[in-house]
PDB file of C-alpha atoms in Angstrom:
ATOM      1  CA  MET A1074     110.403 170.554 120.231  1.00 86.00           C
ATOM      2  CA  ALA A1075     108.376 167.957 121.800  1.00 88.00           C
ATOM      3  CA  LEU A1076     108.728 165.698 118.457  1.00 92.00           C
ATOM      4  CA  LYS A1077     112.910 166.297 118.669  1.00 94.00           C
ATOM      5  CA  MET A1078     112.906 165.320 122.868  1.00 95.00           C
ATOM      6  CA  GLY A1079     110.719 162.402 121.993  1.00 95.00           C
ATOM      7  CA  GLU A1080     112.966 160.740 119.118  1.00 96.00           C
ATOM      8  CA  LYS A1081     115.839 161.283 121.079  1.00 97.00           C
ATOM      9  CA  ARG A1082     114.192 159.040 123.730  1.00 97.00           C
ATOM     10  CA  VAL A1083     112.911 156.303 121.496  1.00 97.00           C
ATOM     11  CA  LYS A1084     116.474 156.094 119.606  1.00 97.00           C
ATOM     12  CA  ALA A1085     118.322 155.719 123.221  1.00 97.00           C
ATOM     13  CA  ALA A1086     115.742 153.358 124.160  1.00 98.00           C
ATOM     14  CA  GLN A1087     116.029 151.337 121.118  1.00 98.00           C
ATOM     15  CA  ASP A1088     119.441 151.445 121.355  1.00 98.00           C
ATOM     16  CA  LEU A1089     119.388 149.846 124.894  1.00 98.00           C
ATOM     17  CA  LEU A1090     116.958 147.206 124.313  1.00 98.00           C
ATOM     18  CA  ALA A1091     119.103 146.514 120.796  1.00 98.00           C
ATOM     19  CA  LYS A1092     121.968 145.575 123.240  1.00 97.00           C
ATOM     20  CA  TYR A1093     120.011 142.877 124.877  1.00 98.00           C
ATOM     21  CA  THR A1094     117.984 141.690 122.070  1.00 97.00           C
ATOM     22  CA  GLY A1095     120.243 141.952 118.781  1.00 96.00           C
ATOM     23  CA  THR A1096     118.033 144.259 117.286  1.00 96.00           C
ATOM     24  CA  ALA A1097     115.082 146.394 117.864  1.00 97.00           C
ATOM     25  CA  MET A1098     112.353 148.755 116.527  1.00 97.00           C
ATOM     26  CA  PRO A1099     111.804 152.244 117.450  1.00 97.00           C
ATOM     27  CA  ALA A1100     107.798 152.855 118.891  1.00 96.00           C
ATOM     28  CA  LEU A1101     106.111 155.798 119.741  1.00 94.00           C
ATOM     29  CA  ALA A1102     107.800 159.223 120.294  1.00 95.00           C
ATOM     30  CA  LEU A1103     104.893 161.541 121.221  1.00 94.00           C
ATOM     31  CA  LYS A1104     101.852 160.922 123.725  1.00 90.00           C
ATOM     32  CA  ASP A1105      98.556 162.865 123.837  1.00 83.00           C
ATOM     33  CA  ASN A1106      97.945 164.399 127.088  1.00 78.00           C
ATOM     34  CA  LYS A1107      94.273 165.612 128.565  1.00 78.00           C
ATOM     35  CA  ASP A1108      94.415 168.416 126.674  1.00 83.00           C
ATOM     36  CA  ASN A1109      94.854 166.843 123.547  1.00 80.00           C
ATOM     37  CA  LYS A1110      98.522 168.219 123.195  1.00 86.00           C
ATOM     38  CA  TRP A1111     101.021 165.790 121.970  1.00 90.00           C
ATOM     39  CA  GLU A1112     104.245 165.613 124.750  1.00 93.00           C
ATOM     40  CA  PRO A1113     107.417 163.339 124.136  1.00 95.00           C
ATOM     41  CA  VAL A1114     107.543 160.104 125.590  1.00 96.00           C
ATOM     42  CA  GLY A1115     108.704 159.890 129.300  1.00 95.00           C
ATOM     43  CA  GLU A1116     112.628 159.690 130.332  1.00 95.00           C
ATOM     44  CA  GLU A1117     112.214 156.379 132.302  1.00 95.00           C
ATOM     45  CA  ASN A1118     112.846 152.950 130.909  1.00 96.00           C
ATOM     46  CA  LEU A1119     110.923 149.855 131.919  1.00 98.00           C
ATOM     47  CA  TYR A1120     110.326 146.614 129.958  1.00 98.00           C
ATOM     48  CA  ALA A1121     107.162 144.987 129.267  1.00 98.00           C
ATOM     49  CA  ILE A1122     105.959 141.710 128.060  1.00 97.00           C
ATOM     50  CA  VAL A1123     103.145 140.590 125.729  1.00 96.00           C
ATOM     51  CA  LYS A1124     102.835 137.020 124.687  1.00 96.00           C
ATOM     52  CA  GLU A1125     101.478 135.864 121.519  1.00 93.00           C
ATOM     53  CA  PRO A1126     100.934 132.678 119.760  1.00 93.00           C
ATOM     54  CA  GLY A1127     104.421 133.318 117.758  1.00 92.00           C
ATOM     55  CA  GLY A1128     106.325 133.979 120.840  1.00 97.00           C
ATOM     56  CA  TYR A1129     107.549 136.790 123.448  1.00 98.00           C
ATOM     57  CA  MET A1130     107.700 140.538 122.284  1.00 97.00           C
ATOM     58  CA  ILE A1131     109.758 142.557 124.984  1.00 98.00           C
ATOM     59  CA  ALA A1132     109.115 146.429 124.939  1.00 98.00           C
ATOM     60  CA  LEU A1133     110.325 149.231 126.709  1.00 98.00           C
ATOM     61  CA  CYS A1134     108.462 151.758 127.768  1.00 98.00           C
ATOM     62  CA  ASP A1135     107.343 155.006 130.128  1.00 97.00           C
ATOM     63  CA  SER A1136     106.005 154.872 133.263  1.00 96.00           C
ATOM     64  CA  LYS A1137     102.550 155.483 131.750  1.00 94.00           C
ATOM     65  CA  GLY A1138     103.007 152.500 129.339  1.00 96.00           C
ATOM     66  CA  ILE A1139     103.817 154.325 126.430  1.00 96.00           C
ATOM     67  CA  ALA A1140     106.233 151.764 124.353  1.00 97.00           C
ATOM     68  CA  LYS A1141     109.328 153.797 123.014  1.00 97.00           C
ATOM     69  CA  ALA A1142     110.994 150.497 121.476  1.00 98.00           C
ATOM     70  CA  ILE A1143     109.909 146.857 120.473  1.00 98.00           C
ATOM     71  CA  ALA A1144     111.566 143.787 119.884  1.00 97.00           C
ATOM     72  CA  GLN A1145     109.997 140.382 118.801  1.00 92.00           C
ATOM     73  CA  TRP A1146     109.342 137.480 118.917  1.00 92.00           C
ATOM     74  CA  PHE A1147     111.491 134.938 121.664  1.00 97.00           C
ATOM     75  CA  ALA A1148     110.865 131.988 122.980  1.00 97.00           C
ATOM     76  CA  GLU A1149     110.096 131.877 126.497  1.00 97.00           C
ATOM     77  CA  ASP A1150     113.735 130.824 127.701  1.00 97.00           C
ATOM     78  CA  THR A1151     115.538 133.597 125.404  1.00 97.00           C
ATOM     79  CA  LYS A1152     112.992 136.109 126.903  1.00 98.00           C
ATOM     80  CA  ASN A1153     113.989 134.895 130.404  1.00 98.00           C
ATOM     81  CA  GLN A1154     117.344 135.538 130.133  1.00 98.00           C
ATOM     82  CA  ILE A1155     117.139 138.585 128.018  1.00 98.00           C
ATOM     83  CA  VAL A1156     114.755 139.986 130.807  1.00 98.00           C
ATOM     84  CA  GLU A1157     117.133 138.774 133.639  1.00 98.00           C
ATOM     85  CA  LYS A1158     120.135 140.582 132.076  1.00 97.00           C
ATOM     86  CA  MET A1159     118.418 144.065 131.818  1.00 97.00           C
ATOM     87  CA  LYS A1160     117.051 143.569 135.424  1.00 97.00           C
ATOM     88  CA  SER A1161     120.598 142.898 136.934  1.00 97.00           C
ATOM     89  CA  GLU A1162     122.576 145.360 134.512  1.00 97.00           C
ATOM     90  CA  GLN A1163     120.240 148.466 134.238  1.00 96.00           C
ATOM     91  CA  LYS A1164     117.648 147.509 137.622  1.00 96.00           C
ATOM     92  CA  MET A1165     115.124 147.504 135.350  1.00 97.00           C
ATOM     93  CA  GLN A1166     111.713 147.143 136.475  1.00 97.00           C
ATOM     94  CA  GLU A1167     108.757 145.575 134.823  1.00 98.00           C
ATOM     95  CA  TYR A1168     105.802 147.500 133.409  1.00 98.00           C
ATOM     96  CA  PHE A1169     102.311 145.560 134.245  1.00 96.00           C
ATOM     97  CA  GLY A1170      99.502 148.183 133.391  1.00 95.00           C
ATOM     98  CA  LYS A1171      98.074 148.815 130.034  1.00 95.00           C
ATOM     99  CA  LEU A1172     100.551 149.103 126.814  1.00 96.00           C
ATOM    100  CA  SER A1173     100.504 151.498 124.334  1.00 94.00           C
ATOM    101  CA  LEU A1174     102.166 149.803 120.714  1.00 93.00           C
ATOM    102  CA  PRO A1175     102.096 151.501 117.528  1.00 88.00           C
ATOM    103  CA  ILE A1176      99.638 149.645 114.835  1.00 76.00           C
TER     104      ILE A1176
END
């Protein structure tokens, strides 16, 4: 049940991010809790930015920093345009903590 709920949230985040970036990949549907039980990722959507030598990656994550969808690599000006559009249209806020990405 947790996986189905997590997959639904990942799909919604992937579709939302793709709306702004043109394409997005799914990330993590489940997170481990302190009791070592798997839970679905959170419902909330925050954006996070990762800077790498090849450009910027944009991720949508929950409030715990679990990435639900990612899109990569963007030049700085393109990244700024995408972020401004998400902030103005979705009232989305930035996540500043440690980001959990699929590897």
